[in-house]
């Protein structure tokens, strides 16, 4: 694996690379605008949003936050291990990262199944339209993140790997972006109304 | 570095549990408190896990500016 010193203080070289940060900001603004719209509509129908919010299981939301934070923590320390050229440790920690990502998806799937069983589908009311659209869009990002991390895992396992540290950092930045988005989604969807 | 990430992780877990517990209280400013905890968590992840603390100030200002602007807009509407 190639490693080289990157001057992160250079405006064009944030950790992970400038392209991933452009993507991160695009995603943050998209989710941010949608959440602002949700809060706006919530103000128009306070009772419906409050009653609907109470139908969600905040404990599931909290446990899912813990899963993503734990996953993000292992991602961060795995990158640290790679910087110390400890590839074996990096790979083990990356697997733990992916495991907690899968835990998130597992619990989310269970939550979705419960909501569908109770009849709270996407068209039930405005609150649930936002709930399904925002959380499903986030789930898609987590799925894409898992595919990227799997690709990094196999890429770095190759004998003559061409995967660079910047590739790994960019993948890690994408994975952490899923945390950032969820950190905004969780309090607004599960706790605020 | 590893130790700092671990400390950040423990704080993030504690703040998440605190947010969930706060939501059960019916006091008027609980929503603002939950939002502020989310801002703190957001910045902690960006600066510690995403290593933004090592980046050019431009990126730090952008991230902090985004999350503060978002919070102000949400609170103003709410």
mmCIF file of C-alpha atoms in Angstrom:
data_model
loop_
_atom_site.group_PDB
_atom_site.id
_atom_site.type_symbol
_atom_site.label_atom_id
_atom_site.label_comp_id
_atom_site.label_asym_id
_atom_site.label_seq_id
_atom_site.Cartn_x
_atom_site.Cartn_y
_atom_site.Cartn_z
ATOM 1 C CA UNK A 1 0.000 0.000 0.000
ATOM 2 C CA UNK A 2 1.226 3.477 -0.862
ATOM 3 C CA UNK A 3 1.538 6.001 1.949
ATOM 4 C CA UNK A 4 2.763 9.546 1.570
ATOM 5 C CA UNK A 5 2.803 12.646 3.731
ATOM 6 C CA UNK A 6 -0.132 14.918 2.923
ATOM 7 C CA UNK A 7 -0.170 18.526 4.067
ATOM 8 C CA UNK A 8 -3.732 18.779 5.407
ATOM 9 C CA UNK A 9 -3.259 22.486 6.122
ATOM 10 C CA UNK A 10 -3.365 23.075 2.378
ATOM 11 C CA UNK A 11 -6.914 24.220 1.563
ATOM 12 C CA UNK A 12 -7.060 21.785 -1.392
ATOM 13 C CA UNK A 13 -6.106 18.728 0.707
ATOM 14 C CA UNK A 14 -8.573 18.227 3.586
ATOM 15 C CA UNK A 15 -8.357 14.726 5.158
ATOM 16 C CA UNK A 16 -9.833 12.344 2.568
ATOM 17 C CA UNK A 17 -9.414 14.769 -0.322
ATOM 18 C CA UNK A 18 -11.338 17.752 -1.629
ATOM 19 C CA UNK A 19 -13.742 15.721 -3.799
ATOM 20 C CA UNK A 20 -15.171 13.729 -0.898
ATOM 21 C CA UNK A 21 -15.635 16.962 1.078
ATOM 22 C CA UNK A 22 -17.551 18.531 -1.801
ATOM 23 C CA UNK A 23 -19.804 15.457 -1.783
ATOM 24 C CA UNK A 24 -20.143 15.665 2.020
ATOM 25 C CA UNK A 25 -21.291 19.288 1.840
ATOM 26 C CA UNK A 26 -23.742 18.534 -0.972
ATOM 27 C CA UNK A 27 -25.233 15.731 1.119
ATOM 28 C CA UNK A 28 -25.354 17.835 4.266
ATOM 29 C CA UNK A 29 -27.132 20.672 2.482
ATOM 30 C CA UNK A 30 -29.619 18.235 0.895
ATOM 31 C CA UNK A 31 -30.499 16.528 4.173
ATOM 32 C CA UNK A 32 -30.375 19.862 6.005
ATOM 33 C CA UNK A 33 -32.881 21.445 3.603
ATOM 34 C CA UNK A 34 -35.197 18.432 3.884
ATOM 35 C CA UNK A 35 -35.047 18.553 7.691
ATOM 36 C CA UNK A 36 -35.775 22.278 7.688
ATOM 37 C CA UNK A 37 -38.787 21.543 5.449
ATOM 38 C CA UNK A 38 -39.902 18.837 7.899
ATOM 39 C CA UNK A 39 -39.689 21.260 10.837
ATOM 40 C CA UNK A 40 -41.616 23.855 8.794
ATOM 41 C CA UNK A 41 -44.433 21.395 8.025
ATOM 42 C CA UNK A 42 -44.320 20.250 11.647
ATOM 43 C CA UNK A 43 -45.100 23.812 12.707
ATOM 44 C CA UNK A 44 -48.203 23.755 10.463
ATOM 45 C CA UNK A 45 -49.515 20.500 11.983
ATOM 46 C CA UNK A 46 -48.163 20.389 15.542
ATOM 47 C CA UNK A 47 -50.598 17.787 16.900
ATOM 48 C CA UNK A 48 -50.216 15.374 13.963
ATOM 49 C CA UNK A 49 -46.420 15.551 14.127
ATOM 50 C CA UNK A 50 -46.398 15.082 17.899
ATOM 51 C CA UNK A 51 -48.799 12.130 17.771
ATOM 52 C CA UNK A 52 -46.823 10.580 14.891
ATOM 53 C CA UNK A 53 -43.481 11.098 16.607
ATOM 54 C CA UNK A 54 -44.839 9.208 19.620
ATOM 55 C CA UNK A 55 -45.474 6.228 17.304
ATOM 56 C CA UNK A 56 -41.718 5.953 16.736
ATOM 57 C CA UNK A 57 -39.549 3.973 19.115
ATOM 58 C CA UNK A 58 -36.962 6.502 20.366
ATOM 59 C CA UNK A 59 -35.006 3.661 21.997
ATOM 60 C CA UNK A 60 -34.492 2.091 18.560
ATOM 61 C CA UNK A 61 -33.304 5.469 17.293
ATOM 62 C CA UNK A 62 -30.925 5.862 20.226
ATOM 63 C CA UNK A 63 -29.512 2.323 19.887
ATOM 64 C CA UNK A 64 -29.019 2.926 16.159
ATOM 65 C CA UNK A 65 -27.130 6.136 16.999
ATOM 66 C CA UNK A 66 -24.923 4.106 19.342
ATOM 67 C CA UNK A 67 -24.303 1.551 16.569
ATOM 68 C CA UNK A 68 -23.253 4.248 14.107
ATOM 69 C CA UNK A 69 -21.077 6.075 16.641
ATOM 70 C CA UNK A 70 -19.366 2.802 17.594
ATOM 71 C CA UNK A 71 -18.851 2.003 13.931
ATOM 72 C CA UNK A 72 -17.439 5.499 13.345
ATOM 73 C CA UNK A 73 -15.085 5.112 16.306
ATOM 74 C CA UNK A 74 -13.680 1.842 14.954
ATOM 75 C CA UNK A 75 -13.348 3.431 11.516
ATOM 76 C CA UNK A 76 -11.326 6.296 13.019
ATOM 77 C CA UNK A 77 -8.951 4.028 14.945
ATOM 78 C CA UNK A 78 -8.598 1.694 11.954
ATOM 79 C CA UNK A 79 -7.292 4.615 9.866
ATOM 80 C CA UNK A 80 -4.878 5.399 12.711
ATOM 81 C CA UNK A 81 -3.656 1.787 12.580
ATOM 82 C CA UNK A 82 -3.130 2.030 8.827
ATOM 83 C CA UNK A 83 -1.113 5.218 9.220
ATOM 84 C CA UNK A 84 1.180 3.235 11.535
ATOM 85 C CA UNK A 85 1.435 0.696 8.674
ATOM 86 C CA UNK A 86 -0.344 -1.969 10.753
ATOM 87 C CA UNK A 87 -2.424 -3.407 7.901
ATOM 88 C CA UNK A 88 -3.608 -6.491 9.813
ATOM 89 C CA UNK A 89 -4.988 -4.398 12.657
ATOM 90 C CA UNK A 90 -6.589 -2.043 10.113
ATOM 91 C CA UNK A 91 -8.382 -4.951 8.444
ATOM 92 C CA UNK A 92 -9.663 -6.348 11.758
ATOM 93 C CA UNK A 93 -10.939 -2.935 12.871
ATOM 94 C CA UNK A 94 -12.518 -2.375 9.469
ATOM 95 C CA UNK A 95 -14.470 -5.610 9.876
ATOM 96 C CA UNK A 96 -15.709 -4.405 13.292
ATOM 97 C CA UNK A 97 -16.689 -1.095 11.627
ATOM 98 C CA UNK A 98 -18.728 -2.951 9.019
ATOM 99 C CA UNK A 99 -20.273 -5.227 11.661
ATOM 100 C CA UNK A 100 -21.752 -2.249 13.523
ATOM 101 C CA UNK A 101 -22.923 -0.796 10.202
ATOM 102 C CA UNK A 102 -24.773 -4.058 9.590
ATOM 103 C CA UNK A 103 -26.223 -3.893 13.133
ATOM 104 C CA UNK A 104 -27.618 -0.458 12.226
ATOM 105 C CA UNK A 105 -29.211 -1.842 9.068
ATOM 106 C CA UNK A 106 -30.593 -4.860 10.953
ATOM 107 C CA UNK A 107 -32.308 -2.745 13.604
ATOM 108 C CA UNK A 108 -33.540 -0.262 10.992
ATOM 109 C CA UNK A 109 -35.057 -3.111 8.968
ATOM 110 C CA UNK A 110 -36.815 -4.400 12.089
ATOM 111 C CA UNK A 111 -38.112 -0.895 12.802
ATOM 112 C CA UNK A 112 -39.359 -0.537 9.204
ATOM 113 C CA UNK A 113 -41.104 -3.916 9.379
ATOM 114 C CA UNK A 114 -42.802 -2.887 12.641
ATOM 115 C CA UNK A 115 -43.980 0.421 11.184
ATOM 116 C CA UNK A 116 -45.347 -1.252 8.053
ATOM 117 C CA UNK A 117 -47.103 -3.872 10.200
ATOM 118 C CA UNK A 118 -48.708 -1.060 12.241
ATOM 119 C CA UNK A 119 -49.866 0.638 9.034
ATOM 120 C CA UNK A 120 -47.567 3.670 9.146
ATOM 121 C CA UNK A 121 -46.479 3.532 5.502
ATOM 122 C CA UNK A 122 -44.957 6.402 3.509
ATOM 123 C CA UNK A 123 -48.300 8.002 2.621
ATOM 124 C CA UNK A 124 -49.876 7.743 6.103
ATOM 125 C CA UNK A 125 -49.361 11.461 6.832
ATOM 126 C CA UNK A 126 -46.800 14.238 6.254
ATOM 127 C CA UNK A 127 -44.682 13.189 9.234
ATOM 128 C CA UNK A 128 -44.341 9.625 7.999
ATOM 129 C CA UNK A 129 -43.658 10.795 4.443
ATOM 130 C CA UNK A 130 -40.645 12.719 5.777
ATOM 131 C CA UNK A 131 -39.719 9.867 8.118
ATOM 132 C CA UNK A 132 -39.598 7.279 5.314
ATOM 133 C CA UNK A 133 -37.942 9.509 2.721
ATOM 134 C CA UNK A 134 -35.202 10.831 5.008
ATOM 135 C CA UNK A 135 -34.386 7.593 6.794
ATOM 136 C CA UNK A 136 -34.533 5.483 3.613
ATOM 137 C CA UNK A 137 -32.265 7.948 1.813
ATOM 138 C CA UNK A 138 -29.875 7.673 4.750
ATOM 139 C CA UNK A 139 -30.066 3.855 4.696
ATOM 140 C CA UNK A 140 -29.053 3.949 1.009
ATOM 141 C CA UNK A 141 -25.968 5.956 2.021
ATOM 142 C CA UNK A 142 -25.108 3.393 4.696
ATOM 143 C CA UNK A 143 -25.473 0.600 2.109
ATOM 144 C CA UNK A 144 -23.214 2.459 -0.342
ATOM 145 C CA UNK A 145 -20.748 3.066 2.514
ATOM 146 C CA UNK A 146 -20.656 -0.658 3.301
ATOM 147 C CA UNK A 147 -19.972 -1.464 -0.352
ATOM 148 C CA UNK A 148 -17.108 1.067 -0.381
ATOM 149 C CA UNK A 149 -15.622 -0.338 2.862
ATOM 150 C CA UNK A 150 -15.885 -3.896 1.514
ATOM 151 C CA UNK A 151 -14.065 -2.779 -1.622
ATOM 152 C CA UNK A 152 -11.352 -1.130 0.532
ATOM 153 C CA UNK A 153 -11.024 -4.323 2.610
ATOM 154 C CA UNK A 154 -10.457 -6.526 -0.427
ATOM 155 C CA UNK A 155 -8.381 -3.861 -2.174
ATOM 156 C CA UNK A 156 -5.929 -3.599 0.692
ATOM 157 C CA UNK A 157 -5.797 -7.385 1.110
ATOM 158 C CA UNK A 158 -4.307 -7.816 -2.371
ATOM 159 C CA UNK A 159 -0.614 -8.665 -2.562
ATOM 160 C CA UNK A 160 0.331 -5.725 -4.774
ATOM 161 C CA UNK A 161 -2.338 -3.367 -3.525
ATOM 162 C CA UNK A 162 -2.653 -0.025 -5.288
ATOM 163 C CA UNK A 163 -5.001 1.317 -2.597
ATOM 164 C CA UNK A 164 -3.552 4.533 -1.178
ATOM 165 C CA UNK A 165 -3.973 6.045 2.262
ATOM 166 C CA UNK A 166 -5.981 8.833 0.659
ATOM 167 C CA UNK A 167 -8.388 6.240 -0.820
ATOM 168 C CA UNK A 168 -8.907 4.824 2.662
ATOM 169 C CA UNK A 169 -9.322 8.290 4.191
ATOM 170 C CA UNK A 170 -11.883 9.233 1.528
ATOM 171 C CA UNK A 171 -13.828 6.023 2.222
ATOM 172 C CA UNK A 172 -13.654 6.713 5.958
ATOM 173 C CA UNK A 173 -14.885 10.289 5.382
ATOM 174 C CA UNK A 174 -17.886 8.921 3.452
ATOM 175 C CA UNK A 175 -18.626 6.514 6.295
ATOM 176 C CA UNK A 176 -18.395 9.284 8.899
ATOM 177 C CA UNK A 177 -20.702 11.393 6.721
ATOM 178 C CA UNK A 178 -23.399 8.780 7.415
ATOM 179 C CA UNK A 179 -22.827 9.454 11.144
ATOM 180 C CA UNK A 180 -23.062 13.219 10.620
ATOM 181 C CA UNK A 181 -26.354 12.923 8.728
ATOM 182 C CA UNK A 182 -27.808 10.569 11.343
ATOM 183 C CA UNK A 183 -26.718 12.936 14.146
ATOM 184 C CA UNK A 184 -29.036 15.535 12.565
ATOM 185 C CA UNK A 185 -31.843 13.098 11.682
ATOM 186 C CA UNK A 186 -32.106 11.368 15.061
ATOM 187 C CA UNK A 187 -32.965 14.350 17.317
ATOM 188 C CA UNK A 188 -35.320 15.975 14.821
ATOM 189 C CA UNK A 189 -37.284 12.900 13.729
ATOM 190 C CA UNK A 190 -37.293 10.935 16.995
ATOM 191 C CA UNK A 191 -37.135 13.582 19.727
ATOM 192 C CA UNK A 192 -38.085 17.098 18.646
ATOM 193 C CA UNK A 193 -41.797 17.060 17.802
ATOM 194 C CA UNK B 1 -4.533 10.094 18.980
ATOM 195 C CA UNK B 2 -6.124 6.739 19.782
ATOM 196 C CA UNK B 3 -6.771 7.939 23.353
ATOM 197 C CA UNK B 4 -8.360 11.183 22.135
ATOM 198 C CA UNK B 5 -10.680 9.240 19.803
ATOM 199 C CA UNK B 6 -11.692 6.969 22.697
ATOM 200 C CA UNK B 7 -12.466 9.958 24.926
ATOM 201 C CA UNK B 8 -14.478 11.560 22.089
ATOM 202 C CA UNK B 9 -16.362 8.281 21.589
ATOM 203 C CA UNK B 10 -17.285 7.987 25.295
ATOM 204 C CA UNK B 11 -18.493 11.617 25.333
ATOM 205 C CA UNK B 12 -20.567 11.005 22.172
ATOM 206 C CA UNK B 13 -22.227 7.946 23.726
ATOM 207 C CA UNK B 14 -22.983 9.856 26.934
ATOM 208 C CA UNK B 15 -24.472 12.797 24.994
ATOM 209 C CA UNK B 16 -26.660 10.470 22.899
ATOM 210 C CA UNK B 17 -28.121 8.828 26.001
ATOM 211 C CA UNK B 18 -28.550 12.272 27.619
ATOM 212 C CA UNK B 19 -30.479 13.518 24.528
ATOM 213 C CA UNK B 20 -32.845 10.541 24.679
ATOM 214 C CA UNK B 21 -33.453 11.042 28.412
ATOM 215 C CA UNK B 22 -33.960 14.810 28.001
ATOM 216 C CA UNK B 23 -36.638 14.221 25.372
ATOM 217 C CA UNK B 24 -38.793 12.621 28.077
ATOM 218 C CA UNK B 25 -38.841 15.892 30.047
ATOM 219 C CA UNK B 26 -41.579 18.368 29.203
ATOM 220 C CA UNK B 27 -39.681 21.588 29.953
ATOM 221 C CA UNK B 28 -39.890 24.415 27.354
ATOM 222 C CA UNK B 29 -36.208 24.603 26.399
ATOM 223 C CA UNK B 30 -35.607 20.854 26.104
ATOM 224 C CA UNK B 31 -35.809 21.045 22.274
ATOM 225 C CA UNK B 32 -33.066 23.682 22.194
ATOM 226 C CA UNK B 33 -30.935 21.600 24.535
ATOM 227 C CA UNK B 34 -31.342 18.507 22.320
ATOM 228 C CA UNK B 35 -30.345 20.547 19.259
ATOM 229 C CA UNK B 36 -27.291 21.970 21.019
ATOM 230 C CA UNK B 37 -26.173 18.470 22.050
ATOM 231 C CA UNK B 38 -26.545 17.397 18.402
ATOM 232 C CA UNK B 39 -24.374 20.368 17.330
ATOM 233 C CA UNK B 40 -21.701 19.342 19.815
ATOM 234 C CA UNK B 41 -21.794 15.718 18.601
ATOM 235 C CA UNK B 42 -21.661 16.817 14.971
ATOM 236 C CA UNK B 43 -18.570 18.954 15.581
ATOM 237 C CA UNK B 44 -16.907 16.215 17.670
ATOM 238 C CA UNK B 45 -17.318 13.645 14.868
ATOM 239 C CA UNK B 46 -16.094 16.046 12.188
ATOM 240 C CA UNK B 47 -13.086 17.310 14.123
ATOM 241 C CA UNK B 48 -11.979 14.089 15.836
ATOM 242 C CA UNK B 49 -13.134 11.124 13.726
ATOM 243 C CA UNK B 50 -12.847 12.895 10.355
ATOM 244 C CA UNK B 51 -9.620 14.598 11.456
ATOM 245 C CA UNK B 52 -10.880 18.020 10.491
ATOM 246 C CA UNK B 53 -8.826 19.453 13.359
ATOM 247 C CA UNK B 54 -5.778 18.957 11.107
ATOM 248 C CA UNK B 55 -7.395 20.677 8.111
ATOM 249 C CA UNK B 56 -7.195 24.200 6.781
ATOM 250 C CA UNK B 57 -9.365 26.665 8.813
ATOM 251 C CA UNK B 58 -11.600 27.079 5.740
ATOM 252 C CA UNK B 59 -13.000 23.550 6.178
ATOM 253 C CA UNK B 60 -13.437 23.989 9.936
ATOM 254 C CA UNK B 61 -15.375 27.228 9.424
ATOM 255 C CA UNK B 62 -17.519 25.591 6.727
ATOM 256 C CA UNK B 63 -18.509 22.643 8.954
ATOM 257 C CA UNK B 64 -19.147 24.699 12.093
ATOM 258 C CA UNK B 65 -20.925 27.368 10.027
ATOM 259 C CA UNK B 66 -23.191 24.780 8.403
ATOM 260 C CA UNK B 67 -24.275 23.126 11.638
ATOM 261 C CA UNK B 68 -24.815 26.462 13.431
ATOM 262 C CA UNK B 69 -26.826 27.870 10.517
ATOM 263 C CA UNK B 70 -28.907 24.690 10.392
ATOM 264 C CA UNK B 71 -29.598 24.855 14.143
ATOM 265 C CA UNK B 72 -30.532 28.542 14.064
ATOM 266 C CA UNK B 73 -32.971 27.976 11.164
ATOM 267 C CA UNK B 74 -34.563 24.928 12.838
ATOM 268 C CA UNK B 75 -34.901 26.756 16.155
ATOM 269 C CA UNK B 76 -36.303 29.875 14.468
ATOM 270 C CA UNK B 77 -39.004 27.811 12.711
ATOM 271 C CA UNK B 78 -39.715 25.584 15.735
#
